[in-house]
Amino acid sequence: MGKTLVVGAGGVSHAAVHKMAMNSDIFTDITLASRTKSKCDAIAKSVKERTGVDIKTAELDAYKVADTVKLIKETGAEILVNLALPYQDLVLMDACLEAGCHYLDTANYEPEDEAKFEYHWQWAYQDKFKQAGLTAILGSGFDPGVTSVFAKWLKKHKLDTIRQIDVLDANGGQNDQEFATNFNPEINLREVLADARHWENGEWKVTPAMTHKVEFDFPGIGPKNMYLMYHEELESLSTHFPEIERARFWMTFGDAYITHAKVLQNVGMTRIDPVVHNGVEIIPIQFLKTLLPDPGDLGAETKGKACIGDIATGQAKDGSGEKTYYIYNICDHEECYREVGSQAVSYTTGVPAMIGAAQVLKGNWREPGVWNMEQLDPDDFMDMLNKHGLPWQVHELDGPVEF
Ligand code: NDP
């Protein structure tokens, strides 16, 4: 159905490219490009062994827009799937505009020296993409991504309005590491240590990171402590569903993770500004990333399940008053590893990236412009989740959440 250029060859890319190769009727021709070509070649080798599909690989520094434009033209890619880091979003969007290619990513743009998690930089591309007749899909991972599509599906099929929404992200996975993040350590720690903002009654309420803790009994996992934190879909959901009175995001962390993260922060190892060490400028969080395990390598040793979903309350479509629904997926780390050689966090991000790109290639999501996932029709995406490894369930709860 279409030629695809994937940029970035980390944990998420590993899962996404395997799933694209397993759907070669949609992804007829795949090129994988990244800064370190050997990582692309390792993924290509695994894809060949597991699926029999050949993919092409290339070396690319995404900051060199002219090189990306050249590669898009050489490969004839209809869509560029950005699975590199949030820092490269804007340069890759620029390349897509210049080369005439659709765009998709899984995380919003951030300048390297500010951990802000705001959409305005990418939303500013709306007119450029519209005028070029091209589509840019923002945040097609699990959260953001599937959690945003879940909200849209509830709004299309169950609720006329959403009064309040909580996104709940639990990783019940265990591995042998004393301290490891489940995706890129630099991005993960920037996110987790940022102030915990949530949307309430028309404004952002701010609390210090990791201070608001609630125990929740997660389906498939059991009771776990989850912490209030900021996550980028809160901005897009409260913008696109303006009736939302309260939107919050929660993620589970074990005590050991929190102790490590706080110590690292207290000693300055998570700083994102340059410091001079022995006459050389280094950015402590980037040095820390070099020391920590690569999350993409943790698949073989990670056991347990992840459960991510939304609890939303609003007026029922059938006029029966206010209703509350919990919609979620449960994903098993070991099953993901058996299927594609990834742990569940790479898998739950890579599969929606594949499905989002499939929506563009199938022609379902082709409206020119820049779109967050909750702005798009959810139905085929939701069907594909069920067919491609991320089945979801929806249950009515007795009433709104009480935490
Ligand atoms: P990794 O660090 O494992 O992989 C990132 C890849 O991008 C690496 O291969 C890296 O190359 C490559 N890269 C970095 N800079 C450049 C550049 N200038 N040009 C070309 N390639 C470059 O990250 P993950 O796979 O863990 O995460 C990928 C993305 O997914 C991130 O943006 C992350 O925020 C997002 N994410 C989204 C989630 C969601 O649910 N929405 C959940 C989890 C992650 P090299 O190997 O040379 O360093």
Tab-separated table of C-alpha atoms and ligand atoms in Angstrom, residues 7-13 33-36 39 60-63 82-86 88 106-107 139-145 182-185 187 191 289 294-296 345 348-349, ligand 1:
chain	number	residue	atom	x	y	z
A	7	VAL	CA	13.889	7.250	11.536
A	8	GLY	CA	15.476	6.049	14.803
A	9	ALA	CA	16.611	2.523	15.664
A	10	GLY	CA	16.035	2.172	19.410
A	11	GLY	CA	13.665	0.051	21.485
A	12	VAL	CA	10.422	1.497	20.087
A	13	SER	CA	11.661	1.300	16.504
A	33	ALA	CA	17.503	5.059	8.980
A	34	SER	CA	19.262	6.272	12.101
A	35	ARG	CA	22.387	7.938	13.419
A	36	THR	CA	24.092	4.588	14.083
A	39	LYS	CA	21.585	-0.543	15.040
A	60	LEU	CA	21.034	9.489	8.810
A	61	ASP	CA	21.565	12.405	11.143
A	62	ALA	CA	18.080	13.865	11.384
A	63	TYR	CA	19.472	17.335	12.103
A	82	ASN	CA	9.782	9.449	13.538
A	83	LEU	CA	10.943	7.028	16.248
A	84	ALA	CA	14.062	9.019	17.115
A	85	LEU	CA	13.938	11.487	20.007
A	86	PRO	CA	11.566	14.425	20.643
A	88	GLN	CA	14.302	15.859	16.213
A	106	THR	CA	5.217	9.334	19.244
A	107	ALA	CA	6.361	12.216	21.473
A	139	GLY	CA	1.882	11.242	19.440
A	140	SER	CA	1.005	7.832	17.972
A	141	GLY	CA	2.439	5.752	20.822
A	142	PHE	CA	0.434	4.374	23.755
A	143	ASP	CA	0.388	7.432	25.981
A	144	PRO	CA	0.031	9.714	24.152
A	145	GLY	CA	-1.560	7.766	21.332
A	182	ASN	CA	11.537	1.398	30.411
A	183	PHE	CA	12.215	3.759	27.512
A	184	ASN	CA	14.979	6.221	26.643
A	185	PRO	CA	16.415	7.129	30.108
A	187	ILE	CA	13.463	11.432	28.088
A	191	GLU	CA	9.334	13.545	32.217
A	289	LYS	CA	22.053	7.708	29.939
A	294	ASP	CA	19.476	0.336	27.301
A	295	PRO	CA	15.718	-0.314	27.778
A	296	GLY	CA	15.645	-1.960	24.347
A	345	VAL	CA	6.894	-0.643	26.837
A	348	THR	CA	2.997	-0.781	23.436
A	349	THR	CA	4.611	2.250	21.756
B	1	NDP	P1	15.980	5.060	22.056
B	1	NDP	O1	16.916	5.983	22.727
B	1	NDP	O2	16.056	3.602	22.332
B	1	NDP	O3	16.089	5.245	20.466
B	1	NDP	C1	16.210	6.500	19.857
B	1	NDP	C2	16.841	6.303	18.495
B	1	NDP	O4	16.901	7.578	17.841
B	1	NDP	C3	18.272	5.774	18.568
B	1	NDP	O5	18.429	4.778	17.595
B	1	NDP	C4	19.101	7.008	18.258
B	1	NDP	O6	20.327	6.774	17.613
B	1	NDP	C5	18.203	7.713	17.265
B	1	NDP	N1	18.585	9.125	17.131
B	1	NDP	C6	18.878	10.006	18.114
B	1	NDP	N2	19.253	11.175	17.582
B	1	NDP	C7	19.212	11.025	16.242
B	1	NDP	C8	19.497	11.870	15.147
B	1	NDP	N3	19.916	13.133	15.320
B	1	NDP	N4	19.342	11.390	13.899
B	1	NDP	C9	18.922	10.117	13.696
B	1	NDP	N5	18.644	9.265	14.686
B	1	NDP	C10	18.792	9.714	15.944
B	1	NDP	O7	14.500	5.602	22.379
B	1	NDP	P2	13.149	4.765	22.515
B	1	NDP	O8	13.063	3.800	21.394
B	1	NDP	O9	13.015	4.311	23.912
B	1	NDP	O10	12.079	5.945	22.294
B	1	NDP	C11	11.841	6.464	20.990
B	1	NDP	C12	10.784	7.564	21.048
B	1	NDP	O11	9.562	7.033	21.535
B	1	NDP	C13	11.143	8.719	21.995
B	1	NDP	O12	10.792	9.935	21.372
B	1	NDP	C14	10.257	8.491	23.195
B	1	NDP	O13	9.946	9.685	23.874
B	1	NDP	C15	9.029	7.908	22.520
B	1	NDP	N6	8.155	7.132	23.426
B	1	NDP	C16	6.805	7.355	23.352
B	1	NDP	C17	5.941	6.645	24.155
B	1	NDP	C18	4.474	6.790	23.995
B	1	NDP	O14	3.729	5.962	24.536
B	1	NDP	N7	3.963	7.769	23.286
B	1	NDP	C19	6.428	5.681	25.148
B	1	NDP	C20	7.859	5.435	25.078
B	1	NDP	C21	8.676	6.170	24.253
B	1	NDP	P3	21.640	6.261	18.417
B	1	NDP	O15	21.389	4.810	18.533
B	1	NDP	O16	22.774	6.610	17.548
B	1	NDP	O17	21.636	6.984	19.739
